[in-house]
């Protein structure tokens, strides 16, 4: 399996390696070039400023020959952009099948789209040329030029087909028809994912899409690296718990591999949290909390990777997942109007974007500081499910970054009608 080769003419930018943060696509295919030969392999871990870990390429059933301080070029495609950098070999670990490369100071970025896509969840109706009937689906991400769409059917769908889409955007703009071309078709579990490019002829519809897209972008943090993926079980740098008998330790995740001969890589825990040095084969439980779920897996201590100072835990069983919330959460973007009380009336205080919504509350980002009383009143639309108006939300957590305010809050005193609207919306979310 190799990264797709895309012949697109776009400008190349040099970005800081530090801007990637935790967004290296662990487990995804990459291309590794050394000694004027290109190999397909996989990315396994990274720590900003220290190292990048990849599988040692295999040729004819044997590891490719590598030498200390050899120059490597690493290339990969993720989130609609191609990335590449050159680096030197720090150390090879044949037992784990890993190469440790020096972390790059800069990374070349080639955008394969003229605009980055933003994660969405928008109901859409689809008419495909030469195919009978209307399909119902969901837009999962969106840009002014195209979208990723999920549908339940596969018959009569192929790359190159023309289609028409109709939808109501989260800002309540109705798009009766926008024409597109299916660029790729991909199975994802029980769903089929369609990569669609919009036709430039639908100027009015494209203008509405671009307007909503730009509204979303104005509230999102600026990032040079690939987008953070909420759907992954693990994230680089996340806190994990190690349980060894009755002892528990806290450390940080630096890499992983699932499936056959799987493993977890972590920083050594602080001295004293676990009883002395662990013997190879010592049994532990590794736990983590992410996106409202508890993940756990049994592992065996497999030693330390010298030079990069990583603990290795071999895992053979499946990673177990336990929901910590009774409600569903949606990680899509919904425009919100923030209200404040003035003279006994609710007036507009500012605008923002909900980026995490549940039955019990929401997380939102805005350029307007919240009223001082610790509560917000908000209006937002759930599209087909209707509007939620003047909903009171108690602020439980807040932070400020780059003149943008993030608020996490719990809904207070929601009436039955508004509650039913949310339930209808989340019933749709469950299907996609």
Tab-separated table of C-alpha atoms in Angstrom:
chain	number	residue	atom	x	y	z
A	1	UNK	CA	0.000	0.000	0.000
A	2	UNK	CA	1.522	3.336	-1.000
A	3	UNK	CA	0.527	6.994	-0.748
A	4	UNK	CA	-1.457	8.231	-3.741
A	5	UNK	CA	0.466	10.038	-6.452
A	6	UNK	CA	-1.370	13.222	-7.417
A	7	UNK	CA	-0.252	15.454	-10.277
A	8	UNK	CA	-1.362	18.873	-9.059
A	9	UNK	CA	0.468	22.172	-9.530
A	10	UNK	CA	0.414	24.080	-6.242
A	11	UNK	CA	2.986	26.169	-4.439
A	12	UNK	CA	5.295	24.494	-1.932
A	13	UNK	CA	5.635	25.980	1.558
A	14	UNK	CA	8.246	25.361	4.234
A	15	UNK	CA	6.633	24.987	7.640
A	16	UNK	CA	8.031	24.484	11.108
A	17	UNK	CA	8.291	20.877	12.237
A	18	UNK	CA	6.941	21.961	15.624
A	19	UNK	CA	3.640	23.061	14.010
A	20	UNK	CA	2.747	19.399	13.444
A	21	UNK	CA	2.359	18.807	17.155
A	22	UNK	CA	0.464	15.520	17.591
A	23	UNK	CA	-0.852	15.395	14.029
A	24	UNK	CA	1.573	12.940	12.385
A	25	UNK	CA	-0.674	10.259	10.798
A	26	UNK	CA	0.439	7.253	12.857
A	27	UNK	CA	-0.234	3.913	11.169
A	28	UNK	CA	-0.598	5.483	7.725
A	29	UNK	CA	1.563	4.577	4.690
A	30	UNK	CA	4.608	6.719	3.923
A	31	UNK	CA	7.354	6.693	1.325
A	32	UNK	CA	10.934	6.442	2.586
A	33	UNK	CA	13.814	7.182	0.197
A	34	UNK	CA	17.493	6.448	0.814
A	35	UNK	CA	20.408	5.346	-1.361
A	36	UNK	CA	18.396	6.599	-4.378
A	37	UNK	CA	15.738	3.921	-3.764
A	38	UNK	CA	12.122	4.509	-2.684
A	39	UNK	CA	10.370	2.174	-0.246
A	40	UNK	CA	6.797	1.963	1.022
A	41	UNK	CA	6.523	1.694	4.791
A	42	UNK	CA	4.456	2.972	7.753
A	43	UNK	CA	4.711	5.778	10.300
A	44	UNK	CA	4.731	4.546	13.913
A	45	UNK	CA	5.569	7.412	16.280
A	46	UNK	CA	7.043	10.871	16.848
A	47	UNK	CA	8.090	13.378	19.499
A	48	UNK	CA	8.537	17.009	18.432
A	49	UNK	CA	12.179	18.046	18.478
A	50	UNK	CA	13.410	14.492	19.129
A	51	UNK	CA	12.541	11.724	16.656
A	52	UNK	CA	10.212	10.238	14.030
A	53	UNK	CA	9.678	6.457	14.012
A	54	UNK	CA	8.943	4.369	10.896
A	55	UNK	CA	8.918	0.661	10.057
A	56	UNK	CA	12.140	-0.653	8.544
A	57	UNK	CA	11.352	-1.341	4.860
A	58	UNK	CA	11.275	-5.032	3.953
A	59	UNK	CA	12.717	-6.260	0.637
A	60	UNK	CA	12.485	-9.927	-0.322
A	61	UNK	CA	11.543	-10.904	3.223
A	62	UNK	CA	14.544	-9.096	4.729
A	63	UNK	CA	15.084	-5.661	6.228
A	64	UNK	CA	16.602	-3.119	3.834
A	65	UNK	CA	20.209	-2.256	4.721
A	66	UNK	CA	20.615	1.025	6.597
A	67	UNK	CA	23.633	2.770	8.111
A	68	UNK	CA	23.986	5.170	11.031
A	69	UNK	CA	23.776	8.855	10.001
A	70	UNK	CA	22.423	7.920	6.555
A	71	UNK	CA	20.300	10.626	4.878
A	72	UNK	CA	16.596	9.771	4.441
A	73	UNK	CA	13.689	11.519	2.731
A	74	UNK	CA	10.228	10.850	4.158
A	75	UNK	CA	7.027	11.697	2.235
A	76	UNK	CA	3.363	11.214	3.113
A	77	UNK	CA	-0.101	12.496	2.226
A	78	UNK	CA	-2.704	13.467	4.826
A	79	UNK	CA	-5.600	15.916	5.187
A	80	UNK	CA	-5.410	16.981	1.538
A	81	UNK	CA	-1.709	17.916	1.560
A	82	UNK	CA	1.565	16.180	0.728
A	83	UNK	CA	4.420	16.555	3.226
A	84	UNK	CA	8.101	15.731	3.007
A	85	UNK	CA	11.371	16.240	4.840
A	86	UNK	CA	14.956	14.996	4.895
A	87	UNK	CA	16.545	13.614	8.034
A	88	UNK	CA	19.363	11.459	9.353
A	89	UNK	CA	19.132	8.013	10.916
A	90	UNK	CA	19.572	8.070	14.693
A	91	UNK	CA	19.229	4.355	15.410
A	92	UNK	CA	17.643	1.183	14.080
A	93	UNK	CA	15.745	-1.305	16.261
A	94	UNK	CA	15.528	-4.598	14.325
A	95	UNK	CA	13.687	-6.437	17.130
A	96	UNK	CA	10.762	-3.996	16.843
A	97	UNK	CA	11.356	-3.409	13.129
A	98	UNK	CA	11.766	0.358	13.650
A	99	UNK	CA	13.968	3.177	12.410
A	100	UNK	CA	14.391	6.331	14.498
A	101	UNK	CA	14.990	9.435	12.356
A	102	UNK	CA	15.992	12.843	13.667
A	103	UNK	CA	12.952	15.115	14.011
A	104	UNK	CA	12.988	17.722	11.198
A	105	UNK	CA	13.329	21.445	11.841
A	106	UNK	CA	11.230	22.177	8.754
A	107	UNK	CA	8.806	20.236	6.581
A	108	UNK	CA	7.790	20.953	2.985
A	109	UNK	CA	4.034	21.142	2.447
A	110	UNK	CA	2.309	20.851	-0.926
A	111	UNK	CA	-1.434	21.484	-0.778
A	112	UNK	CA	-3.355	19.118	-3.051
A	113	UNK	CA	-6.497	21.209	-2.641
A	114	UNK	CA	-6.876	24.950	-3.030
A	115	UNK	CA	-8.737	24.999	0.334
A	116	UNK	CA	-8.489	22.809	3.421
A	117	UNK	CA	-11.621	20.843	4.232
A	118	UNK	CA	-13.516	21.337	7.496
A	119	UNK	CA	-15.246	18.527	9.375
A	120	UNK	CA	-19.049	18.767	9.087
A	121	UNK	CA	-22.157	16.649	9.522
A	122	UNK	CA	-24.828	17.901	7.110
A	123	UNK	CA	-27.778	15.842	5.769
A	124	UNK	CA	-27.752	15.817	1.973
A	125	UNK	CA	-29.959	14.435	-0.817
A	126	UNK	CA	-28.150	13.057	-3.857
A	127	UNK	CA	-29.230	12.464	-7.448
A	128	UNK	CA	-26.672	10.517	-9.504
A	129	UNK	CA	-26.806	10.650	-13.291
A	130	UNK	CA	-28.037	7.417	-14.911
A	131	UNK	CA	-29.067	6.021	-11.526
A	132	UNK	CA	-32.699	5.842	-10.420
A	133	UNK	CA	-33.925	7.309	-7.161
A	134	UNK	CA	-32.625	9.806	-4.626
A	135	UNK	CA	-29.947	8.816	-2.132
A	136	UNK	CA	-29.805	10.204	1.374
A	137	UNK	CA	-26.409	10.768	2.906
A	138	UNK	CA	-24.278	13.029	5.060
A	139	UNK	CA	-21.530	15.501	4.211
A	140	UNK	CA	-18.598	14.659	6.509
A	141	UNK	CA	-16.256	17.430	5.421
A	142	UNK	CA	-16.589	20.473	3.194
A	143	UNK	CA	-14.608	23.088	1.294
A	144	UNK	CA	-15.617	25.677	-1.335
A	145	UNK	CA	-14.477	23.225	-4.038
A	146	UNK	CA	-15.802	19.882	-2.824
A	147	UNK	CA	-16.947	17.523	-0.098
A	148	UNK	CA	-16.622	14.062	1.389
A	149	UNK	CA	-20.048	12.388	1.440
A	150	UNK	CA	-21.139	9.170	3.188
A	151	UNK	CA	-23.955	6.995	1.795
A	152	UNK	CA	-25.312	3.553	2.657
A	153	UNK	CA	-25.437	2.168	-0.894
A	154	UNK	CA	-22.770	1.095	-3.372
A	155	UNK	CA	-24.626	-0.174	-6.459
A	156	UNK	CA	-24.489	2.079	-9.487
A	157	UNK	CA	-21.907	4.448	-7.959
A	158	UNK	CA	-18.523	4.969	-9.613
A	159	UNK	CA	-15.810	7.569	-10.092
A	160	UNK	CA	-16.493	10.016	-12.908
A	161	UNK	CA	-20.272	10.118	-12.435
A	162	UNK	CA	-22.038	13.470	-12.236
A	163	UNK	CA	-24.430	14.160	-9.384
A	164	UNK	CA	-26.672	16.858	-7.923
A	165	UNK	CA	-26.776	17.702	-4.230
A	166	UNK	CA	-29.411	19.533	-2.206
A	167	UNK	CA	-29.005	20.514	1.449
A	168	UNK	CA	-29.580	23.079	4.165
A	169	UNK	CA	-26.285	24.445	5.477
A	170	UNK	CA	-25.872	24.836	9.263
A	171	UNK	CA	-26.236	28.620	8.800
A	172	UNK	CA	-29.743	27.899	7.392
A	173	UNK	CA	-28.859	28.695	3.763
A	174	UNK	CA	-30.855	26.444	1.409
A	175	UNK	CA	-28.954	24.950	-1.504
A	176	UNK	CA	-31.507	23.535	-3.925
A	177	UNK	CA	-28.942	22.163	-6.359
A	178	UNK	CA	-25.190	22.013	-6.686
A	179	UNK	CA	-23.561	19.881	-9.392
A	180	UNK	CA	-20.474	17.791	-8.742
A	181	UNK	CA	-18.354	14.949	-10.074
A	182	UNK	CA	-17.447	11.838	-8.065
A	183	UNK	CA	-13.637	11.713	-7.952
A	184	UNK	CA	-13.222	8.615	-5.799
A	185	UNK	CA	-15.303	5.925	-4.098
A	186	UNK	CA	-14.107	4.188	-0.931
A	187	UNK	CA	-15.677	1.654	1.448
A	188	UNK	CA	-15.529	2.489	5.161
A	189	UNK	CA	-17.204	-0.198	7.250
A	190	UNK	CA	-20.880	-0.332	6.288
A	191	UNK	CA	-20.688	3.077	4.591
A	192	UNK	CA	-19.466	4.232	1.193
A	193	UNK	CA	-17.464	7.462	1.043
A	194	UNK	CA	-17.641	9.659	-2.059
A	195	UNK	CA	-15.027	12.300	-2.781
A	196	UNK	CA	-16.833	14.992	-4.785
A	197	UNK	CA	-15.608	18.075	-6.652
A	198	UNK	CA	-18.176	20.823	-7.247
A	199	UNK	CA	-18.850	22.273	-10.704
A	200	UNK	CA	-17.706	25.877	-11.177
A	201	UNK	CA	-20.922	26.652	-13.112
A	202	UNK	CA	-23.138	26.746	-9.987
A	203	UNK	CA	-22.003	30.221	-8.942
A	204	UNK	CA	-24.908	31.037	-6.605
A	205	UNK	CA	-24.691	27.728	-4.733
A	206	UNK	CA	-20.894	27.864	-4.584
A	207	UNK	CA	-21.101	31.383	-3.174
A	208	UNK	CA	-23.296	30.155	-0.295
A	209	UNK	CA	-20.935	27.239	0.408
A	210	UNK	CA	-17.915	29.562	0.339
A	211	UNK	CA	-19.654	32.043	2.645
A	212	UNK	CA	-20.380	29.365	5.245
A	213	UNK	CA	-16.879	27.898	4.880
A	214	UNK	CA	-15.243	31.295	5.440
A	215	UNK	CA	-17.490	31.900	8.454
A	216	UNK	CA	-16.239	28.625	9.949
A	217	UNK	CA	-12.596	29.357	9.126
A	218	UNK	CA	-12.762	32.733	10.861
A	219	UNK	CA	-13.344	30.996	14.202
A	220	UNK	CA	-11.014	28.034	13.827
A	221	UNK	CA	-7.403	28.160	15.052
A	222	UNK	CA	-4.751	28.657	12.388
A	223	UNK	CA	-2.632	25.565	11.739
A	224	UNK	CA	0.112	24.729	9.266
A	225	UNK	CA	0.015	21.020	10.014
A	226	UNK	CA	-2.633	18.417	9.201
A	227	UNK	CA	-5.906	18.492	11.064
A	228	UNK	CA	-6.300	16.753	14.408
A	229	UNK	CA	-8.327	13.541	14.092
A	230	UNK	CA	-10.968	13.104	16.811
A	231	UNK	CA	-11.826	9.596	15.597
A	232	UNK	CA	-8.541	7.891	16.427
A	233	UNK	CA	-8.244	5.625	19.458
A	234	UNK	CA	-4.899	7.195	20.354
A	235	UNK	CA	-3.235	10.574	19.882
A	236	UNK	CA	0.466	11.348	20.078
A	237	UNK	CA	1.404	12.891	23.400
A	238	UNK	CA	-1.783	11.884	25.192
A	239	UNK	CA	-1.596	10.851	28.840
A	240	UNK	CA	-1.814	7.121	29.538
A	241	UNK	CA	-2.015	5.084	32.750
A	242	UNK	CA	0.110	1.994	33.400
A	243	UNK	CA	-1.204	-0.531	35.940
A	244	UNK	CA	1.289	-3.078	37.275
A	245	UNK	CA	-0.329	-5.124	40.029
A	246	UNK	CA	-1.600	-2.597	42.554
A	247	UNK	CA	0.822	0.092	41.387
A	248	UNK	CA	-0.183	2.785	38.905
A	249	UNK	CA	1.946	5.189	36.887
A	250	UNK	CA	1.208	8.067	34.529
A	251	UNK	CA	3.186	8.732	31.362
A	252	UNK	CA	2.756	9.858	27.736
A	253	UNK	CA	2.128	8.008	24.483
A	254	UNK	CA	4.758	8.389	21.729
A	255	UNK	CA	3.778	5.724	19.193
A	256	UNK	CA	1.862	2.517	18.540
A	257	UNK	CA	1.037	-0.317	16.182
A	258	UNK	CA	-2.198	-2.306	16.272
A	259	UNK	CA	-2.894	-5.762	14.877
A	260	UNK	CA	-0.316	-8.545	14.547
A	261	UNK	CA	2.792	-7.964	16.695
A	262	UNK	CA	1.245	-4.759	17.978
A	263	UNK	CA	2.897	-2.538	20.563
A	264	UNK	CA	2.621	0.712	22.490
A	265	UNK	CA	5.549	3.119	22.929
A	266	UNK	CA	5.656	5.501	25.880
A	267	UNK	CA	7.960	7.713	27.892
A	268	UNK	CA	9.315	5.980	31.014
A	269	UNK	CA	7.080	6.866	33.978
A	270	UNK	CA	8.505	9.034	36.775
A	271	UNK	CA	10.900	7.206	39.098
A	272	UNK	CA	9.144	5.678	42.084
A	273	UNK	CA	5.696	5.245	40.563
A	274	UNK	CA	6.403	1.609	39.672
A	275	UNK	CA	8.386	-0.846	41.842
A	276	UNK	CA	11.929	-0.906	40.435
A	277	UNK	CA	12.925	-1.854	36.874
A	278	UNK	CA	10.412	-4.081	35.117
A	279	UNK	CA	11.475	-7.495	33.906
A	280	UNK	CA	10.835	-8.374	30.238
A	281	UNK	CA	7.465	-10.094	30.003
A	282	UNK	CA	6.006	-8.297	33.028
A	283	UNK	CA	2.244	-7.985	32.537
A	284	UNK	CA	0.623	-4.538	32.655
A	285	UNK	CA	-2.642	-2.878	31.719
A	286	UNK	CA	-2.489	0.300	29.621
A	287	UNK	CA	-5.454	2.671	29.909
A	288	UNK	CA	-6.320	6.023	28.355
A	289	UNK	CA	-9.283	8.383	28.207
A	290	UNK	CA	-10.071	10.073	24.900
A	291	UNK	CA	-13.131	11.769	23.429
A	292	UNK	CA	-15.409	10.561	26.232
A	293	UNK	CA	-14.258	6.923	26.077
A	294	UNK	CA	-12.034	4.757	28.269
A	295	UNK	CA	-9.626	2.547	26.307
A	296	UNK	CA	-7.776	-0.387	27.832
A	297	UNK	CA	-5.469	-3.159	26.662
A	298	UNK	CA	-3.291	-5.786	28.330
A	299	UNK	CA	0.380	-5.704	27.441
A	300	UNK	CA	3.764	-7.174	28.309
A	301	UNK	CA	6.851	-5.095	28.974
A	302	UNK	CA	9.239	-5.710	26.061
A	303	UNK	CA	12.159	-3.490	27.029
A	304	UNK	CA	13.536	-0.023	26.365
A	305	UNK	CA	14.474	1.571	23.040
A	306	UNK	CA	17.822	3.185	23.808
A	307	UNK	CA	18.755	6.518	22.237
A	308	UNK	CA	15.065	7.554	22.064
A	309	UNK	CA	14.385	6.376	25.669
A	310	UNK	CA	11.037	4.687	25.045
A	311	UNK	CA	9.339	1.850	26.885
A	312	UNK	CA	7.840	-0.860	24.669
A	313	UNK	CA	4.725	-2.852	25.575
A	314	UNK	CA	3.720	-5.722	23.324
A	315	UNK	CA	-0.047	-6.034	22.822
A	316	UNK	CA	-1.782	-9.072	21.343
A	317	UNK	CA	-5.422	-8.557	22.345
A	318	UNK	CA	-7.896	-6.055	20.922
A	319	UNK	CA	-8.082	-2.613	22.496
A	320	UNK	CA	-11.293	-2.431	24.544
A	321	UNK	CA	-13.482	0.676	24.496
A	322	UNK	CA	-15.880	1.745	27.268
A	323	UNK	CA	-18.060	4.870	26.815
A	324	UNK	CA	-17.839	7.252	29.780
A	325	UNK	CA	-20.798	9.344	28.652
A	326	UNK	CA	-24.410	8.281	28.363
A	327	UNK	CA	-25.037	10.846	25.616
A	328	UNK	CA	-23.761	11.109	22.068
A	329	UNK	CA	-21.479	13.951	21.050
A	330	UNK	CA	-21.179	15.590	17.670
A	331	UNK	CA	-17.820	17.032	16.632
A	332	UNK	CA	-19.214	19.094	13.753
A	333	UNK	CA	-19.431	22.867	13.339
A	334	UNK	CA	-22.657	24.764	14.052
A	335	UNK	CA	-22.911	28.590	13.923
A	336	UNK	CA	-24.117	30.083	17.198
A	337	UNK	CA	-25.378	33.520	18.270
A	338	UNK	CA	-24.398	34.501	21.813
A	339	UNK	CA	-26.918	36.605	23.698
A	340	UNK	CA	-26.800	38.846	26.752
A	341	UNK	CA	-29.512	40.511	28.811
A	342	UNK	CA	-30.060	44.250	28.379
A	343	UNK	CA	-33.042	46.080	29.837
A	344	UNK	CA	-34.828	42.811	30.496
A	345	UNK	CA	-34.375	41.660	26.885
A	346	UNK	CA	-31.988	39.264	25.182
A	347	UNK	CA	-29.773	41.032	22.640
A	348	UNK	CA	-26.986	39.770	20.399
A	349	UNK	CA	-23.658	39.811	22.216
A	350	UNK	CA	-21.531	38.111	19.562
A	351	UNK	CA	-21.242	35.219	17.136
A	352	UNK	CA	-19.300	32.001	17.318
A	353	UNK	CA	-19.121	28.365	16.361
A	354	UNK	CA	-20.153	25.268	18.313
A	355	UNK	CA	-17.557	22.558	17.676
A	356	UNK	CA	-18.708	19.943	20.214
A	357	UNK	CA	-22.388	19.385	21.011
A	358	UNK	CA	-24.128	16.892	23.302
A	359	UNK	CA	-27.532	16.505	24.919
A	360	UNK	CA	-26.109	18.035	28.085
A	361	UNK	CA	-24.003	20.922	26.823
A	362	UNK	CA	-21.663	22.366	24.228
A	363	UNK	CA	-18.179	23.663	23.525
A	364	UNK	CA	-17.960	26.810	21.429
A	365	UNK	CA	-15.431	29.339	20.197
A	366	UNK	CA	-16.082	33.064	19.764
A	367	UNK	CA	-14.279	36.372	19.374
A	368	UNK	CA	-16.502	37.977	22.033
A	369	UNK	CA	-15.819	37.652	25.741
A	370	UNK	CA	-18.743	36.112	27.623
A	371	UNK	CA	-20.899	38.207	29.959
A	372	UNK	CA	-19.423	38.250	33.464
A	373	UNK	CA	-22.200	36.339	35.243
A	374	UNK	CA	-20.820	32.896	34.236
A	375	UNK	CA	-23.739	31.968	31.977
A	376	UNK	CA	-24.383	32.226	28.244
A	377	UNK	CA	-27.638	32.396	26.326
A	378	UNK	CA	-27.283	30.969	22.836
A	379	UNK	CA	-29.275	30.536	19.624
A	380	UNK	CA	-28.304	27.824	17.144
A	381	UNK	CA	-29.895	25.862	14.325
A	382	UNK	CA	-29.935	22.078	14.016
A	383	UNK	CA	-31.008	22.278	10.379
A	384	UNK	CA	-33.805	19.799	9.674
A	385	UNK	CA	-34.409	19.359	13.434
A	386	UNK	CA	-35.181	23.045	13.999
A	387	UNK	CA	-33.767	25.955	16.000
A	388	UNK	CA	-32.772	26.100	19.658
A	389	UNK	CA	-33.449	29.635	20.899
A	390	UNK	CA	-32.218	31.423	24.023
A	391	UNK	CA	-30.840	28.267	25.624
A	392	UNK	CA	-29.093	28.962	28.936
A	393	UNK	CA	-25.629	27.416	29.374
A	394	UNK	CA	-23.527	27.488	32.536
A	395	UNK	CA	-19.832	28.037	31.767
A	396	UNK	CA	-17.776	25.298	33.436
A	397	UNK	CA	-14.459	25.853	31.667
A	398	UNK	CA	-12.933	28.599	29.519
A	399	UNK	CA	-9.664	29.612	27.892
A	400	UNK	CA	-8.332	32.381	25.656
A	401	UNK	CA	-5.941	31.873	22.730
A	402	UNK	CA	-5.071	34.253	19.888
A	403	UNK	CA	-7.917	36.628	20.817
A	404	UNK	CA	-10.459	33.804	20.592
A	405	UNK	CA	-12.481	32.573	23.562
A	406	UNK	CA	-13.341	28.913	24.088
A	407	UNK	CA	-16.188	28.047	26.452
A	408	UNK	CA	-17.375	24.638	27.635
A	409	UNK	CA	-20.748	24.650	29.320
A	410	UNK	CA	-23.723	22.653	30.558
A	411	UNK	CA	-27.270	23.365	29.415
A	412	UNK	CA	-29.583	24.613	32.163
A	413	UNK	CA	-33.386	24.335	32.191
A	414	UNK	CA	-33.846	22.893	28.688
A	415	UNK	CA	-37.538	22.458	27.876
A	416	UNK	CA	-39.057	19.363	26.291
A	417	UNK	CA	-39.395	20.889	22.818
A	418	UNK	CA	-35.712	21.841	22.614
A	419	UNK	CA	-34.748	18.472	24.100
A	420	UNK	CA	-36.687	16.676	21.349
A	421	UNK	CA	-34.892	18.722	18.679
A	422	UNK	CA	-31.524	17.626	20.056
A	423	UNK	CA	-32.651	14.001	20.222
A	424	UNK	CA	-33.770	14.126	16.593
A	425	UNK	CA	-30.427	15.642	15.586
A	426	UNK	CA	-28.411	13.002	17.448
A	427	UNK	CA	-30.529	10.202	16.005
A	428	UNK	CA	-29.207	11.389	12.643
A	429	UNK	CA	-25.637	11.575	14.031
A	430	UNK	CA	-25.798	7.926	15.176
A	431	UNK	CA	-26.396	6.788	11.596
A	432	UNK	CA	-23.269	8.456	10.255
